[in-house]
Every structure is written in structure tokens, then in C-alpha cells.
């Protein structure tokens, strides 16, 4: 046991937190400064303890049973920061919490840019989490992990599959490829480290009038004869993700194509020599095949960056996509421009939802700024979730849209838009007609009435008001995206003059 004694001493004093390093026996101090790999090399076992035996007996029994070559200590474990797999020589134990984290060795850089000599000093070293818990401005070493800036907190680089579908006009610049470029930029920003790059996979499908071309993070652009090759590739990605992560991964699909103004159907191509029109679910099925993202992973999202006519005229077909996705997000606007929506809304949503782990509603509203929500652009966001429950998010300045139905502010006498006059301490909003008819109205807004909720997503601007309107969309038949009109008080029609 002469060879195992230093290893046993090392393990004992490493776990003993009651005695300060300076008060340890001289022999223990010398052992703690030795090369850790040497202590466990050549069959020297010092980490086993079993019932009814001493540490020395356990070491002898293990060596007798397995032999020296098999007893060689080469433990492979994970870094608690980047979750990479490393041998013991590339890992250091935090002297506070005991977590292992990777360090710089001859094999390459680690999360902590420190050497083994620094780690094995009597004082030891803290992991990046304990440094942050101790409210240190920065750790006492260069940090090469996922925290791009110490003040930003942890960056989540969870496994994800992204499928992008956009339309390309023949012999013209694409008006839809900006969305795919933004998604790829986000993936490159979040998964740029070689330690997490394998967790993200993307497939980019370009639909044209007479063909379909696709590429991925693993292959160059290929013109497809039909969409079978795309479906096979996506199914293989899902199989690999399921093998490594079970269901703990994300699936995102971004569809950026034109729609038919008449019936709201989407323009797409199945790799044939002619294009066709179909519902959003038909487009997704043509690309993903038999893969049902909702069943394959814990979280799946479909984003439809399509013309607003599709939402206004075929909203039930948007809601129908919830059979394959946990969440479906679509848009409508007075002057719809998918490039503008992608540029202003898409990147903030990706960062907030996937990287910063904000709740879905907060992530959706992250890019819903004054620039796109005010009447000039008039962007509305429609979100459908589990069991088809849907909500419409719209700009709700009280002077323009107090109740969720802007027609409530039309004069009850002449029908013209009224102007805001005042708000009383009792919470009554007074409006008067702009014309000589002297029409007027008084409203009270109660949060939750008619499934209309008031939100203030911008903490800097308390006056920025968004309305969240619950939707009841039948599978067929008429529907309205606005709450019912408020009843007209007869005195607003008969009593002239100011309020």
C-alpha cells in the first residue's frame, strides 16, 4: 500500500474542510502539492470505500480483483459549466461547492484559463458560479465559457433544430431570405463555441416557381426533386437529437412565403416544375414529412411570416397548425412587410425565448416596439397555443383603442372618430366628438372584461400599452378578432353639450 498512501492522504484532506490549509500536517501539505494524475497512475487506487473495510483493504481488494491496469483511475466526467466530457487531468474541483469545471491543459483551453499548478495550491480555486454568488465583479482568472460578458448571466445553448422555408422569385433578389439570415446569425452568435456547436442544426429550404433547393449546416445547397430528401434529412436530425437528448430539445420552423389574397392559402413548391397553394399545415407537412415536432420534443414553435391576408382570411388554418406544434405565431398589419417584421421582431424573440429563457409572452413582446405596433405600420401578433387557445396582441393607446375594439370610439351620433378629453379619478374615460354634433361617450376599462387584458411590456415607457385579446376561432364559419362593441348609453344620443 506504499504507492496508494499519498492518494488516500490527498482524498482525505481534499474533503476535510474543518482544517485550514495552513494548519495541515507537513506530510499532507507535500501530498496536496503533488501532481494529481501521478497519484492515481499505475494502479494506485485511493478513492474507494466500501462497507466493513478500511480504505487500504478496499484498495487491495480492488487491485486483486481487477489487476493494476484495470484499476487505473481515469475518470471521465462533465464540466458543470459547459457540460463537456473531460478526463480528470482537465478538471478542477471548486474549493467551495465541489463542482468540477474544465481548465486549460496541453489538450486545449477550458472554461477557466488556469493551469493545474494554480488549481493545486493549498488555497484552491472557486468555480465561476461561486465567484458570482460571492458578488465578485469578475472571477480571478480569464473565463472562456458561455458567459460572453460577466454581467449577462448564464447563456443557454440548448439543443435545437431550425427549419427555414422562404420564397425566391426567379431571377430576382429574394424578399424573404432575410428571416433565414437572421436565424442563422442567431445560431452563430449563441452556438459559436466548439463545445456547444453540435447542439444546433438548421435546414434552409428555398422555394421557387419551378423547383426547390435546400441546404443545411452539414451540406451545401442541393436542388431537390420532390421534397423527400428534405424530409429524410429532418427525420434523421430528429432521430439523432432524440438519441442524445430524449425529448429535451427545441424545434423551430420559420415559414416566410407569399399568400393568396383571395383565400389566404400559401404559395409553395414540392420540388416539382410548378408551384401550388396550400394551408400552413400542408406547407409544413410537405417539408417535414412524417415528423410531428409536437410529439418529438418538449417545445416546438411555428412562425408564419406571411402576408396579412392569410391571417385575416384563413385564421382557422393557422390555428389548425397546433396539431403539429406547441405554439403557432403569425402576424397581420395595415402595411405588411415580412422583411420589416423579421428585422425588428425576430432576433429579439429568438434571444429572449431560447437564450435568456424568458416566458413566451414576454419573449413575443420583446420585439413588439412602437416602430411596428403604432398605426403607421399597425402590426398585430397572433399566438395560438395548447388546445387551440389563441390571443391577439395589439397596440392599445387609450386615445385610439381603449377597449380592444377601436369602433367603440366612434361617435354614437355621427359615427366619426371621437377625441379623448379626460380621465376622472374614478377611472372613467371621457371622449367627445370632433364635430358639431356634440356626441360623447364615457367608458370604464376593467382588466379581463370580454377577455381583454392590459399589458405594459416596456418598463422604461409606462404609457406604452398593449392589449391582449382572447380569441374564439371556430373551425368554420364567421369569427371576429375584436371583442364585442360596448353598448351605447341612450343619454349619449339625447343630451347635447360637453361632458
XYZ file of C-alpha atoms in Angstrom:
499
model
C 0.000 0.000 0.000
C 3.016 2.278 -0.079
C 2.013 3.533 -3.532
C -1.617 4.209 -2.533
C -0.874 6.110 0.668
C -0.354 9.544 -0.978
C -3.611 9.162 -2.916
C -5.508 8.291 0.250
C -3.965 11.265 2.048
C -4.865 13.544 -0.862
C -8.534 12.437 -0.887
C -8.827 12.753 2.894
C -7.501 16.299 3.119
C -9.335 17.378 -0.026
C -12.644 16.530 1.647
C -11.683 17.841 5.086
C -12.990 21.394 5.243
C -12.657 21.755 9.026
C -8.889 22.307 8.989
C -7.434 25.323 7.212
C -4.722 24.560 4.578
C -2.038 26.275 6.661
C -2.830 24.044 9.689
C -2.449 20.733 7.836
C 0.455 18.397 8.749
C 3.626 18.891 6.721
C 3.232 15.499 5.042
C -0.306 16.437 3.957
C 0.906 19.773 2.565
C 3.532 17.994 0.459
C 0.980 15.499 -0.868
C -1.514 18.242 -1.751
C 1.132 19.904 -3.934
C 1.836 16.710 -5.893
C 0.602 16.093 -9.448
C -2.882 14.656 -9.120
C -2.524 12.442 -12.206
C 0.583 10.826 -10.686
C -1.297 9.874 -7.513
C -3.793 7.708 -9.422
C -1.479 6.380 -12.114
C -0.253 2.780 -12.482
C -2.981 1.147 -10.442
C -2.719 3.364 -7.364
C -6.256 3.388 -6.008
C -7.242 5.857 -3.328
C -10.865 6.741 -3.878
C -12.743 3.559 -2.894
C -14.544 2.994 0.416
C -16.820 0.005 1.000
C -18.772 -1.279 3.968
C -16.852 -3.176 6.627
C -13.384 -2.487 5.198
C -10.762 0.156 5.596
C -9.600 2.269 2.674
C -6.385 0.266 2.464
C -8.279 -3.055 2.374
C -10.643 -1.723 -0.298
C -7.706 -0.679 -2.471
C -6.023 -4.086 -2.075
C -9.250 -5.979 -2.837
C -9.949 -3.902 -5.944
C -6.422 -4.352 -7.272
C -6.584 -8.082 -6.593
C -9.928 -8.394 -8.379
C -9.252 -6.203 -11.406
C -5.484 -6.040 -11.629
C -3.410 -2.921 -11.831
C -4.200 -1.997 -15.461
C -7.960 -2.070 -14.848
C -7.680 -0.194 -11.579
C -6.006 2.751 -13.251
C -8.003 5.853 -12.301
C -9.111 7.606 -15.498
C -12.482 9.019 -14.529
C -14.403 10.717 -17.358
C -16.873 13.306 -16.135
C -18.559 16.537 -17.167
C -17.727 20.183 -16.691
C -20.522 21.791 -14.662
C -20.295 24.947 -16.804
C -20.103 23.834 -20.452
C -21.195 20.184 -19.848
C -18.321 18.891 -21.946
C -16.776 15.465 -21.171
C -13.186 15.522 -19.900
C -10.676 13.297 -18.125
C -9.683 14.126 -14.577
C -6.490 15.865 -15.657
C -8.552 18.586 -17.383
C -10.954 19.154 -14.483
C -10.626 21.108 -11.275
C -12.820 20.898 -8.178
C -14.244 24.108 -6.740
C -12.961 24.626 -3.201
C -16.384 25.958 -2.131
C -19.118 23.850 -3.746
C -17.087 20.903 -5.048
C -18.334 21.193 -8.645
C -15.919 20.165 -11.380
C -15.057 22.600 -14.161
C -12.600 22.310 -17.029
C -9.281 24.174 -17.070
C -6.606 24.878 -19.654
C -4.292 21.938 -20.355
C -2.000 20.808 -23.146
C -5.092 19.330 -24.810
C -6.751 22.725 -25.239
C -8.408 25.639 -23.432
C -11.021 25.145 -20.737
C -13.781 27.281 -19.261
C -11.273 28.620 -16.732
C -7.957 29.767 -18.171
C -5.840 28.492 -15.267
C -3.162 25.837 -15.016
C -3.062 22.721 -12.866
C -0.338 24.288 -10.717
C -2.658 27.165 -9.804
C -5.549 24.844 -9.018
C -3.478 22.522 -6.805
C -2.258 25.252 -4.475
C -3.398 24.888 -0.833
C -5.876 27.736 -1.291
C -7.554 26.044 -4.277
C -9.845 27.934 -6.652
C -13.521 28.827 -6.918
C -15.747 27.936 -9.851
C -17.389 30.661 -11.897
C -20.762 30.174 -10.171
C -19.358 30.584 -6.673
C -17.493 33.702 -7.778
C -20.781 35.133 -8.960
C -22.619 34.063 -5.791
C -19.975 35.898 -3.770
C -20.859 39.029 -5.796
C -17.399 39.305 -7.310
C -17.198 41.685 -10.267
C -15.277 39.017 -12.177
C -13.508 35.721 -11.415
C -9.774 35.765 -10.589
C -8.950 34.227 -13.985
C -9.853 34.637 -17.640
C -13.170 32.933 -18.297
C -13.635 31.240 -21.682
C -17.036 29.630 -21.154
C -20.544 30.569 -22.278
C -20.688 33.888 -20.410
C -19.799 36.379 -23.121
C -19.944 39.134 -20.514
C -19.838 38.592 -16.767
C -22.861 40.855 -16.211
C -25.152 38.977 -18.612
C -25.662 35.861 -16.550
C -25.771 32.365 -17.970
C -26.228 31.893 -21.711
C -28.440 28.916 -22.575
C -27.339 26.986 -25.645
C -29.904 24.213 -25.573
C -30.275 21.624 -28.364
C -32.373 22.955 -31.241
C -33.422 22.088 -34.797
C -34.404 25.032 -37.008
C -36.165 24.643 -40.365
C -36.461 27.787 -42.504
C -38.721 27.974 -45.551
C -38.765 31.071 -47.772
C -39.800 32.020 -51.300
C -37.419 33.086 -54.061
C -38.692 34.905 -57.139
C -36.965 33.661 -60.287
C -34.107 35.905 -61.456
C -34.832 38.385 -58.669
C -33.455 39.185 -55.238
C -35.341 37.283 -52.565
C -37.654 39.369 -50.402
C -37.942 36.568 -47.860
C -34.415 35.317 -47.188
C -33.768 37.957 -44.510
C -35.590 35.806 -41.953
C -33.313 32.807 -42.605
C -30.225 35.008 -42.427
C -31.352 36.393 -39.068
C -31.978 32.884 -37.708
C -28.548 31.694 -38.882
C -26.992 34.791 -37.329
C -28.633 33.987 -34.000
C -27.396 30.382 -34.142
C -23.870 31.555 -34.954
C -23.993 34.034 -32.092
C -25.258 31.565 -29.485
C -23.557 28.334 -30.598
C -20.231 29.739 -31.775
C -18.251 27.812 -29.140
C -16.974 24.466 -30.393
C -18.216 22.945 -27.134
C -21.875 23.647 -27.934
C -21.852 23.927 -31.747
C -23.069 20.328 -32.116
C -26.320 21.171 -30.312
C -27.747 23.322 -33.141
C -28.798 22.110 -36.590
C -30.564 24.038 -39.330
C -32.196 23.289 -42.674
C -32.811 26.136 -45.139
C -35.391 25.447 -47.873
C -35.687 27.880 -50.798
C -38.918 27.513 -52.770
C -39.075 28.816 -56.341
C -41.699 28.839 -59.033
C -40.420 25.648 -60.674
C -38.109 23.957 -58.149
C -36.985 23.704 -54.519
C -33.413 23.987 -53.219
C -32.273 23.119 -49.716
C -29.107 23.260 -47.647
C -28.128 22.543 -44.059
C -25.335 23.059 -41.566
C -23.939 19.747 -42.821
C -24.381 20.088 -46.608
C -24.192 22.590 -49.458
C -27.266 23.716 -51.466
C -28.904 20.887 -53.417
C -31.783 21.160 -55.872
C -34.442 18.705 -54.769
C -36.574 16.503 -56.990
C -39.556 16.468 -54.724
C -39.197 17.107 -51.009
C -38.446 13.527 -49.973
C -34.727 14.202 -49.448
C -35.576 17.158 -47.190
C -37.981 15.038 -45.158
C -35.406 12.265 -44.731
C -32.760 14.727 -43.544
C -35.102 16.338 -40.999
C -36.188 12.917 -39.730
C -32.532 11.927 -39.280
C -31.831 15.118 -37.310
C -34.796 14.396 -35.041
C -33.606 10.808 -34.550
C -30.120 11.974 -33.527
C -31.499 14.598 -31.170
C -33.845 12.057 -29.602
C -30.974 9.605 -29.141
C -28.764 12.151 -27.367
C -31.311 14.327 -25.536
C -34.555 12.272 -25.401
C -37.236 14.967 -25.783
C -35.229 17.775 -24.222
C -34.666 19.858 -27.336
C -36.397 22.623 -29.327
C -37.870 22.574 -32.824
C -38.388 25.897 -34.620
C -39.899 26.323 -38.087
C -39.994 29.719 -39.836
C -42.185 29.995 -42.953
C -41.729 33.184 -44.992
C -43.746 32.857 -48.229
C -46.480 34.719 -50.124
C -50.194 34.107 -49.645
C -53.232 34.318 -51.883
C -55.271 37.462 -51.180
C -58.479 35.661 -52.124
C -58.474 32.727 -49.693
C -55.284 33.160 -47.656
C -53.581 29.978 -48.896
C -49.783 29.929 -49.017
C -47.595 29.714 -52.109
C -45.153 26.787 -52.084
C -43.491 24.153 -54.213
C -42.942 20.431 -53.557
C -39.895 20.231 -55.789
C -41.977 19.988 -58.963
C -41.902 22.106 -62.108
C -44.881 24.164 -60.975
C -45.976 25.909 -57.795
C -49.172 25.380 -55.820
C -51.180 26.870 -52.958
C -51.947 25.207 -49.644
C -52.712 25.734 -45.978
C -49.872 26.356 -43.494
C -50.206 22.775 -42.264
C -49.857 21.441 -45.820
C -46.698 23.506 -46.332
C -45.194 22.241 -43.057
C -46.095 18.640 -43.890
C -44.562 18.954 -47.369
C -41.252 19.969 -45.764
C -41.174 17.969 -42.513
C -42.906 14.844 -43.803
C -43.989 12.418 -41.100
C -42.135 14.291 -38.353
C -44.580 15.807 -35.849
C -42.488 18.311 -33.852
C -45.051 18.477 -31.053
C -44.592 14.757 -30.363
C -40.841 14.655 -30.971
C -39.676 17.266 -28.452
C -40.731 19.237 -25.396
C -41.086 22.592 -27.174
C -41.904 23.322 -30.816
C -42.766 26.657 -32.428
C -44.029 27.649 -35.879
C -43.554 31.269 -37.008
C -45.549 32.362 -40.071
C -44.034 35.495 -41.618
C -46.674 35.579 -44.335
C -48.824 38.295 -45.860
C -51.538 39.616 -43.563
C -54.279 38.374 -45.904
C -53.585 34.819 -44.775
C -54.241 35.721 -41.137
C -57.336 37.819 -41.765
C -58.990 35.387 -44.209
C -57.747 31.985 -43.042
C -57.127 32.245 -39.302
C -58.671 28.785 -38.631
C -55.965 27.258 -40.861
C -53.335 28.981 -38.706
C -54.927 27.598 -35.550
C -55.009 24.123 -37.131
C -51.194 24.028 -37.042
C -51.363 23.446 -33.274
C -51.840 19.738 -34.046
C -48.156 19.658 -35.007
C -46.647 22.484 -32.931
C -46.933 23.593 -29.320
C -47.056 27.248 -30.384
C -48.001 28.997 -33.637
C -47.174 32.693 -34.142
C -48.489 34.774 -37.056
C -48.844 38.456 -37.917
C -51.058 40.982 -39.638
C -50.516 44.659 -40.368
C -52.029 47.576 -42.237
C -48.940 47.715 -44.440
C -47.394 44.261 -44.086
C -43.706 43.813 -44.787
C -42.190 40.494 -43.731
C -38.671 41.908 -44.006
C -39.552 44.643 -41.535
C -41.093 42.149 -39.113
C -38.066 39.848 -39.383
C -35.648 42.725 -38.914
C -37.342 44.277 -35.868
C -39.142 41.398 -34.146
C -37.485 38.062 -34.993
C -33.999 38.466 -33.493
C -35.208 39.872 -30.110
C -37.692 36.998 -29.831
C -35.036 34.344 -30.506
C -32.655 35.791 -27.934
C -35.331 36.302 -25.289
C -37.071 32.927 -25.636
C -34.295 30.461 -26.460
C -31.184 32.069 -24.982
C -32.494 34.067 -21.994
C -35.369 31.685 -21.105
C -37.968 34.445 -20.748
C -41.608 33.333 -20.582
C -43.095 33.001 -24.032
C -45.387 36.027 -23.757
C -42.553 38.310 -22.649
C -40.373 36.970 -25.464
C -43.106 37.620 -28.051
C -43.460 41.221 -26.841
C -39.695 41.792 -26.707
C -39.575 42.983 -30.316
C -43.076 44.480 -30.352
C -41.913 48.082 -30.286
C -43.526 51.421 -31.111
C -41.975 51.254 -34.554
C -44.133 48.320 -35.662
C -47.150 48.499 -33.329
C -48.353 52.089 -33.872
C -50.999 52.795 -36.576
C -48.406 53.689 -39.236
C -47.386 50.014 -39.512
C -50.203 48.534 -37.434
C -48.644 45.166 -36.618
C -50.754 42.685 -34.667
C -49.383 39.397 -33.326
C -51.496 36.236 -33.122
C -50.344 33.405 -30.840
C -52.033 30.001 -30.656
C -51.014 27.511 -28.012
C -52.173 24.290 -26.407
C -55.653 23.074 -27.387
C -56.020 25.930 -29.879
C -56.216 28.709 -27.267
C -55.373 31.926 -29.099
C -54.580 35.539 -28.290
C -54.188 38.693 -30.338
C -51.661 41.307 -29.211
C -52.394 44.803 -30.491
C -51.387 48.402 -29.805
C -53.713 49.866 -27.157
C -53.155 53.597 -26.706
C -56.282 54.682 -24.734
C -56.966 57.602 -27.073
C -57.077 55.245 -30.094
C -58.028 51.800 -28.778
C -59.176 51.744 -25.173
C -61.252 48.567 -25.070
C -59.741 46.372 -27.786
C -62.411 47.320 -30.331
C -61.440 50.634 -31.921
C -65.025 51.108 -33.165
C -66.090 51.790 -29.580
C -64.543 55.242 -30.000
C -66.766 56.139 -32.953
C -69.282 58.852 -32.158
C -72.683 57.292 -31.275
C -74.449 60.124 -33.157
C -72.445 60.679 -36.356
C -70.080 57.703 -36.455
C -66.888 59.778 -36.707
C -63.862 59.044 -34.523
C -64.101 60.846 -31.177
C -61.215 62.506 -29.380
C -60.038 61.814 -25.849
C -60.999 64.528 -23.359
C -60.149 63.413 -19.825
C -59.905 60.593 -17.303
C -61.530 61.004 -13.901
C -60.174 59.809 -10.579
C -62.866 57.107 -10.587
C -61.330 55.604 -13.747
C -63.871 56.895 -16.273
C -62.532 57.745 -19.734
C -64.386 60.632 -21.430
C -64.492 61.112 -25.203
C -66.189 63.837 -27.260
C -66.922 64.156 -30.965
C -64.626 66.320 -33.049
C -67.557 67.772 -34.969
C -70.578 69.935 -34.203
C -72.876 67.031 -33.397
C -71.741 67.133 -29.745
C -71.695 63.357 -29.458
C -69.918 61.889 -26.450
C -69.177 58.646 -24.618
C -67.843 57.504 -21.255
C -66.032 54.158 -20.820
C -64.547 52.227 -17.935
C -61.864 49.641 -18.672
C -61.718 46.579 -16.436
C -58.788 44.217 -16.951
C -60.098 40.860 -18.141
C -63.525 42.100 -19.266
C -64.527 40.468 -22.573
C -61.182 38.555 -22.384
C -59.203 41.774 -22.912
C -56.090 42.250 -20.768
C -53.856 45.294 -20.391
C -50.063 44.837 -20.646
C -47.167 47.263 -20.214
C -44.154 45.356 -21.605
C -41.742 48.307 -21.661
C -40.619 49.217 -18.106
C -38.988 52.399 -19.401
C -42.177 53.697 -21.043
C -45.135 53.227 -18.699
C -47.508 54.773 -21.261
C -46.749 52.082 -23.853
C -49.872 49.916 -23.629
C -50.564 46.595 -25.327
C -53.899 44.786 -25.297
C -54.046 41.004 -25.110
C -57.358 39.854 -26.593
C -58.626 36.301 -26.212
C -59.791 34.715 -29.468
C -62.592 32.247 -30.060
C -61.982 30.946 -33.583
C -64.324 28.204 -34.848
C -63.076 25.613 -37.314
C -65.504 27.052 -39.860
C -67.907 29.950 -40.084
C -67.589 33.661 -39.261
C -65.375 34.983 -36.494
C -64.144 38.328 -35.178
C -60.696 39.200 -33.855
C -62.138 42.044 -31.759
C -64.229 41.954 -28.566
C -67.931 42.884 -28.876
C -68.863 46.557 -29.078
C -69.737 48.299 -25.840
C -73.451 49.169 -25.544
C -74.441 52.756 -26.361
C -75.958 54.675 -23.454
C -79.136 56.487 -24.673
C -78.139 59.691 -22.910
C -75.082 59.969 -25.182
C -77.541 60.374 -28.060
C -80.069 62.706 -26.448
C -78.096 65.014 -24.158
C -76.070 67.627 -26.061
C -73.142 69.629 -24.768
C -69.907 68.821 -23.020
C -69.473 66.008 -20.531
